[in-house]
Amino acid sequence: MSFPKKLTQKLLQRIENKSLRTLGKENNVIDFSSNDYLGFAKSEVIFNKTHQFLVDNSILQNGATGSRLLSGNHPLYNSIEKELAQFHHSEEALIFNSGYDANIGFFSAVPQRGDIILYDEFIHASIRDGIQLSNAQSFKFKHNNLEDLEKKISKHQSKNDAEIYVVTEAVFSMDGDMPNLKKLSEIVTQNNAYLIIDEAHSVGVFNNDSIEKSTIKNAVFARIVTFGKAMGCHGAVVLTSKELKQYLVNFSRSFIYTTGLSPHSLATIKFAYSELIRSKSTENLQKNILFFKQEVNRLQLHFIASNSAIHCCIISGNENVKAISKKLQEKGFDVKAILSPTVKNGQERLRFCLHSYNSFEEITAVLEHLATFV
């Protein structure tokens, strides 16, 4: 059977643009690329506690057996959702199978026909996909530009019966920067809009999640937290009100029509949060972030300003940034090149992800190598 010509052409275009994606292989180089900010994904403590908990409670079950509305709503779901709601100071919590599922399920179900979605132009692809499945109208505002957001709100406020939903991220995955959440919440509150914040790259990175740190959580309609980054496990949670939780259980298709998480996955979430409370991993990560920024200044390197675990050095051109990434790999450092079309043409970059387990010596070495290549 021949391969469809249109698909062949799209692959050829990727090859010509030096942007063809391939699956990587495991290596032993020093990690400056993964989202495992606290090292929880490889934590023996979390692994062993999870296993022992399941054994001690006679939970010898590999799968969920069905969707949560049928046979898959294991008792662990209810207890862990209560723990998550308490930890994040939220009225309710609803676990989804992944961050992608949570964003698809939320944005395809909540905004209704005639409503307006205003989203930051750098918003994650999973949110964009959810918005595309919605019957609401959607418009982007300039990245972290609250003046532009206010103009967009004013423009659409006059539409009869239209609810306005404003969407942003606490930390943006491609730049590592953050919006002014306090000011943003004031704008949304003053205009009777609904604020949704994706917390994927902020939870665990700061002493507590960035929403609570900025003391604006009461102005937020919903928060979406994923566990695949700093928490080192699988799944996601929507933090919200009782009414919205009930609504999502009834109308969110990615929640309704999928098999639930296994008891093992749920127990891993439980002990990842336990380790977050117990350990000094976040404190160690913050020390590394500060040291990284000091070394960038010392070496006079040009990075996008960031206080998060994500730090990006713009190197224009897919071929150029891939070449420098390869040189760093050869020196023993795993630093990934982010290519267009993932980012805009001309905004290709090296993305450094910092971790609690990186040493000062490793940080200095990788940046000194970068200084010789750029």
Short mmCIF file of C-alpha atoms in Angstrom, two decimals, residues 110-117 136-137 156 159-165 192-194:
data_model
loop_
_atom_site.label_atom_id
_atom_site.label_comp_id
_atom_site.label_asym_id
_atom_site.label_seq_id
_atom_site.Cartn_x
_atom_site.Cartn_y
_atom_site.Cartn_z
CA VAL A 110 -16.78 24.80 29.59
CA PRO A 111 -16.92 27.80 27.21
CA GLN A 112 -20.27 27.70 25.37
CA ARG A 113 -21.45 28.87 21.97
CA GLY A 114 -21.46 32.65 21.97
CA ASP A 115 -18.83 32.89 24.71
CA ILE A 116 -15.40 34.46 24.23
CA ILE A 117 -12.00 32.89 25.03
CA ALA A 136 -16.90 29.51 21.69
CA GLN A 137 -15.08 32.23 19.75
CA HIS A 156 -16.02 41.85 23.37
CA LYS A 159 -21.86 41.01 23.25
CA ASN A 160 -25.13 39.87 24.81
CA ASP A 161 -24.96 36.94 27.24
CA ALA A 162 -21.31 36.26 26.35
CA GLU A 163 -19.11 34.96 29.15
CA ILE A 164 -15.44 35.88 28.78
CA TYR A 165 -12.76 33.33 29.70
CA ASN A 192 -16.50 39.91 35.52
CA ALA A 193 -14.50 37.48 33.39
CA TYR A 194 -13.32 33.97 34.30
#
